[in-house]
mmCIF file of the C-alpha atoms, coordinates in Angstrom:
data_MODEL
# 
_entry.id   MODEL 
# 
loop_
_atom_site.group_PDB 
_atom_site.id 
_atom_site.type_symbol 
_atom_site.label_atom_id 
_atom_site.label_alt_id 
_atom_site.label_comp_id 
_atom_site.label_asym_id 
_atom_site.label_entity_id 
_atom_site.label_seq_id 
_atom_site.pdbx_PDB_ins_code 
_atom_site.Cartn_x 
_atom_site.Cartn_y 
_atom_site.Cartn_z 
_atom_site.occupancy 
_atom_site.B_iso_or_equiv 
_atom_site.pdbx_formal_charge 
_atom_site.auth_seq_id 
_atom_site.auth_comp_id 
_atom_site.auth_asym_id 
_atom_site.auth_atom_id 
_atom_site.pdbx_PDB_model_num 
ATOM 1  C CA . UNK A 1 1  ? 117.259 93.245  97.565  1.00 0.00 ? 1  UNK A CA 1 
ATOM 2  C CA . UNK A 1 2  ? 114.762 92.654  100.320 1.00 0.00 ? 2  UNK A CA 1 
ATOM 3  C CA . UNK A 1 3  ? 114.656 94.540  103.585 1.00 0.00 ? 3  UNK A CA 1 
ATOM 4  C CA . UNK A 1 4  ? 112.853 93.027  106.543 1.00 0.00 ? 4  UNK A CA 1 
ATOM 5  C CA . UNK A 1 5  ? 112.635 96.053  108.777 1.00 0.00 ? 5  UNK A CA 1 
ATOM 6  C CA . UNK A 1 6  ? 111.211 99.542  108.566 1.00 0.00 ? 6  UNK A CA 1 
ATOM 7  C CA . UNK A 1 7  ? 113.708 102.354 108.223 1.00 0.00 ? 7  UNK A CA 1 
ATOM 8  C CA . UNK A 1 8  ? 111.246 104.914 109.554 1.00 0.00 ? 8  UNK A CA 1 
ATOM 9  C CA . UNK A 1 9  ? 112.743 104.299 112.993 1.00 0.00 ? 9  UNK A CA 1 
ATOM 10 C CA . UNK A 1 10 ? 116.178 103.244 111.749 1.00 0.00 ? 10 UNK A CA 1 
ATOM 11 C CA . UNK A 1 11 ? 118.194 105.243 114.272 1.00 0.00 ? 11 UNK A CA 1 
ATOM 12 C CA . UNK A 1 12 ? 117.270 102.678 116.932 1.00 0.00 ? 12 UNK A CA 1 
ATOM 13 C CA . UNK A 1 13 ? 119.040 99.355  116.517 1.00 0.00 ? 13 UNK A CA 1 
ATOM 14 C CA . UNK A 1 14 ? 116.627 97.353  118.667 1.00 0.00 ? 14 UNK A CA 1 
ATOM 15 C CA . UNK A 1 15 ? 113.118 96.025  118.146 1.00 0.00 ? 15 UNK A CA 1 
ATOM 16 C CA . UNK A 1 16 ? 110.292 96.789  120.565 1.00 0.00 ? 16 UNK A CA 1 
ATOM 17 C CA . UNK A 1 17 ? 111.278 93.680  122.545 1.00 0.00 ? 17 UNK A CA 1 
ATOM 18 C CA . UNK A 1 18 ? 114.914 94.772  122.808 1.00 0.00 ? 18 UNK A CA 1 
ATOM 19 C CA . UNK A 1 19 ? 116.294 92.335  120.238 1.00 0.00 ? 19 UNK A CA 1 
ATOM 20 C CA . UNK A 1 20 ? 118.714 93.603  117.570 1.00 0.00 ? 20 UNK A CA 1 
ATOM 21 C CA . UNK A 1 21 ? 117.015 94.424  114.286 1.00 0.00 ? 21 UNK A CA 1 
ATOM 22 C CA . UNK A 1 22 ? 117.709 92.015  111.435 1.00 0.00 ? 22 UNK A CA 1 
ATOM 23 C CA . UNK A 1 23 ? 118.052 92.861  107.750 1.00 0.00 ? 23 UNK A CA 1 
ATOM 24 C CA . UNK A 1 24 ? 117.529 90.112  105.169 1.00 0.00 ? 24 UNK A CA 1 
ATOM 25 C CA . UNK A 1 25 ? 119.322 90.772  101.880 1.00 0.00 ? 25 UNK A CA 1 
ATOM 26 C CA . UNK A 1 26 ? 118.659 88.555  98.881  1.00 0.00 ? 26 UNK A CA 1 
ATOM 27 C CA . UNK A 1 27 ? 121.447 88.515  96.317  1.00 0.00 ? 27 UNK A CA 1 
ATOM 28 C CA . UNK A 1 28 ? 123.787 89.919  98.952  1.00 0.00 ? 28 UNK A CA 1 
ATOM 29 C CA . UNK A 1 29 ? 126.939 88.460  97.366  1.00 0.00 ? 29 UNK A CA 1 
ATOM 30 C CA . UNK A 1 30 ? 126.384 90.233  94.052  1.00 0.00 ? 30 UNK A CA 1 
ATOM 31 C CA . UNK A 1 31 ? 127.630 93.695  93.082  1.00 0.00 ? 31 UNK A CA 1 
ATOM 32 C CA . UNK A 1 32 ? 124.658 95.727  94.316  1.00 0.00 ? 32 UNK A CA 1 
ATOM 33 C CA . UNK A 1 33 ? 123.849 93.520  97.298  1.00 0.00 ? 33 UNK A CA 1 
ATOM 34 C CA . UNK A 1 34 ? 127.403 93.423  98.636  1.00 0.00 ? 34 UNK A CA 1 
ATOM 35 C CA . UNK A 1 35 ? 127.778 97.197  98.367  1.00 0.00 ? 35 UNK A CA 1 
ATOM 36 C CA . UNK A 1 36 ? 124.425 97.650  100.103 1.00 0.00 ? 36 UNK A CA 1 
ATOM 37 C CA . UNK A 1 37 ? 125.616 95.267  102.838 1.00 0.00 ? 37 UNK A CA 1 
ATOM 38 C CA . UNK A 1 38 ? 128.904 97.153  103.329 1.00 0.00 ? 38 UNK A CA 1 
ATOM 39 C CA . UNK A 1 39 ? 127.067 100.466 103.628 1.00 0.00 ? 39 UNK A CA 1 
ATOM 40 C CA . UNK A 1 40 ? 124.396 99.188  106.014 1.00 0.00 ? 40 UNK A CA 1 
ATOM 41 C CA . UNK A 1 41 ? 126.843 97.171  108.129 1.00 0.00 ? 41 UNK A CA 1 
ATOM 42 C CA . UNK A 1 42 ? 128.842 100.313 108.837 1.00 0.00 ? 42 UNK A CA 1 
ATOM 43 C CA . UNK A 1 43 ? 125.875 102.664 109.208 1.00 0.00 ? 43 UNK A CA 1 
ATOM 44 C CA . UNK A 1 44 ? 123.898 100.431 111.609 1.00 0.00 ? 44 UNK A CA 1 
ATOM 45 C CA . UNK A 1 45 ? 126.346 98.735  114.014 1.00 0.00 ? 45 UNK A CA 1 
ATOM 46 C CA . UNK A 1 46 ? 123.567 97.219  116.146 1.00 0.00 ? 46 UNK A CA 1 
ATOM 47 C CA . UNK A 1 47 ? 121.799 95.433  113.289 1.00 0.00 ? 47 UNK A CA 1 
ATOM 48 C CA . UNK A 1 48 ? 122.174 91.793  112.258 1.00 0.00 ? 48 UNK A CA 1 
ATOM 49 C CA . UNK A 1 49 ? 122.368 90.835  108.576 1.00 0.00 ? 49 UNK A CA 1 
ATOM 50 C CA . UNK A 1 50 ? 121.253 87.630  106.899 1.00 0.00 ? 50 UNK A CA 1 
ATOM 51 C CA . UNK A 1 51 ? 122.359 87.193  103.293 1.00 0.00 ? 51 UNK A CA 1 
ATOM 52 C CA . UNK A 1 52 ? 120.764 84.691  100.936 1.00 0.00 ? 52 UNK A CA 1 
ATOM 53 C CA . UNK A 1 53 ? 122.550 84.116  97.647  1.00 0.00 ? 53 UNK A CA 1 
ATOM 54 C CA . UNK A 1 54 ? 122.757 81.266  95.129  1.00 0.00 ? 54 UNK A CA 1 
ATOM 55 C CA . UNK A 1 55 ? 126.360 82.253  94.263  1.00 0.00 ? 55 UNK A CA 1 
ATOM 56 C CA . UNK A 1 56 ? 125.782 81.911  90.541  1.00 0.00 ? 56 UNK A CA 1 
ATOM 57 C CA . UNK A 1 57 ? 127.603 83.906  87.841  1.00 0.00 ? 57 UNK A CA 1 
ATOM 58 C CA . UNK A 1 58 ? 127.541 87.275  89.653  1.00 0.00 ? 58 UNK A CA 1 
ATOM 59 C CA . UNK A 1 59 ? 127.593 86.243  93.310  1.00 0.00 ? 59 UNK A CA 1 
ATOM 60 C CA . UNK A 1 60 ? 130.806 85.656  95.214  1.00 0.00 ? 60 UNK A CA 1 
ATOM 61 C CA . UNK A 1 61 ? 131.657 85.769  98.896  1.00 0.00 ? 61 UNK A CA 1 
ATOM 62 C CA . UNK A 1 62 ? 134.895 87.482  97.839  1.00 0.00 ? 62 UNK A CA 1 
ATOM 63 C CA . UNK A 1 63 ? 132.821 90.661  97.391  1.00 0.00 ? 63 UNK A CA 1 
ATOM 64 C CA . UNK A 1 64 ? 132.015 90.736  101.102 1.00 0.00 ? 64 UNK A CA 1 
ATOM 65 C CA . UNK A 1 65 ? 134.812 92.042  103.379 1.00 0.00 ? 65 UNK A CA 1 
ATOM 66 C CA . UNK A 1 66 ? 136.378 89.513  105.734 1.00 0.00 ? 66 UNK A CA 1 
ATOM 67 C CA . UNK A 1 67 ? 135.468 91.591  108.806 1.00 0.00 ? 67 UNK A CA 1 
ATOM 68 C CA . UNK A 1 68 ? 131.801 91.241  107.857 1.00 0.00 ? 68 UNK A CA 1 
ATOM 69 C CA . UNK A 1 69 ? 132.093 87.520  107.033 1.00 0.00 ? 69 UNK A CA 1 
ATOM 70 C CA . UNK A 1 70 ? 133.635 86.814  110.440 1.00 0.00 ? 70 UNK A CA 1 
ATOM 71 C CA . UNK A 1 71 ? 131.227 89.012  112.407 1.00 0.00 ? 71 UNK A CA 1 
ATOM 72 C CA . UNK A 1 72 ? 128.645 87.542  114.766 1.00 0.00 ? 72 UNK A CA 1 
ATOM 73 C CA . UNK A 1 73 ? 126.213 90.054  113.206 1.00 0.00 ? 73 UNK A CA 1 
ATOM 74 C CA . UNK A 1 74 ? 126.439 88.309  109.819 1.00 0.00 ? 74 UNK A CA 1 
ATOM 75 C CA . UNK A 1 75 ? 124.886 85.075  108.583 1.00 0.00 ? 75 UNK A CA 1 
ATOM 76 C CA . UNK A 1 76 ? 125.141 83.658  105.070 1.00 0.00 ? 76 UNK A CA 1 
ATOM 77 C CA . UNK A 1 77 ? 122.678 81.189  103.562 1.00 0.00 ? 77 UNK A CA 1 
ATOM 78 C CA . UNK A 1 78 ? 123.594 79.534  100.258 1.00 0.00 ? 78 UNK A CA 1 
ATOM 79 C CA . UNK A 1 79 ? 120.203 79.080  98.613  1.00 0.00 ? 79 UNK A CA 1 
ATOM 80 C CA . UNK A 1 80 ? 117.886 80.282  95.901  1.00 0.00 ? 80 UNK A CA 1 
ATOM 81 C CA . UNK A 1 81 ? 114.466 81.864  96.256  1.00 0.00 ? 81 UNK A CA 1 
ATOM 82 C CA . UNK A 1 82 ? 111.844 80.655  93.816  1.00 0.00 ? 82 UNK A CA 1 
# 
């Protein structure tokens, strides 16, 4: 898992410029990543989430709830990080 924002000021859902904060999650379609995504998506309703996953043996978009998949706050990238 990779977070791209600081949680020290996590109660505010906007950056200093007023843009929504964005969380990048690698492996977000796996067991741990998808549960992390579900938790964070509910806890921080102003944040955007970008998920990168190769969808290999453990990753599946079926692990991510449909309401998250269809949200404008969610983006999925099918890729691998080397």
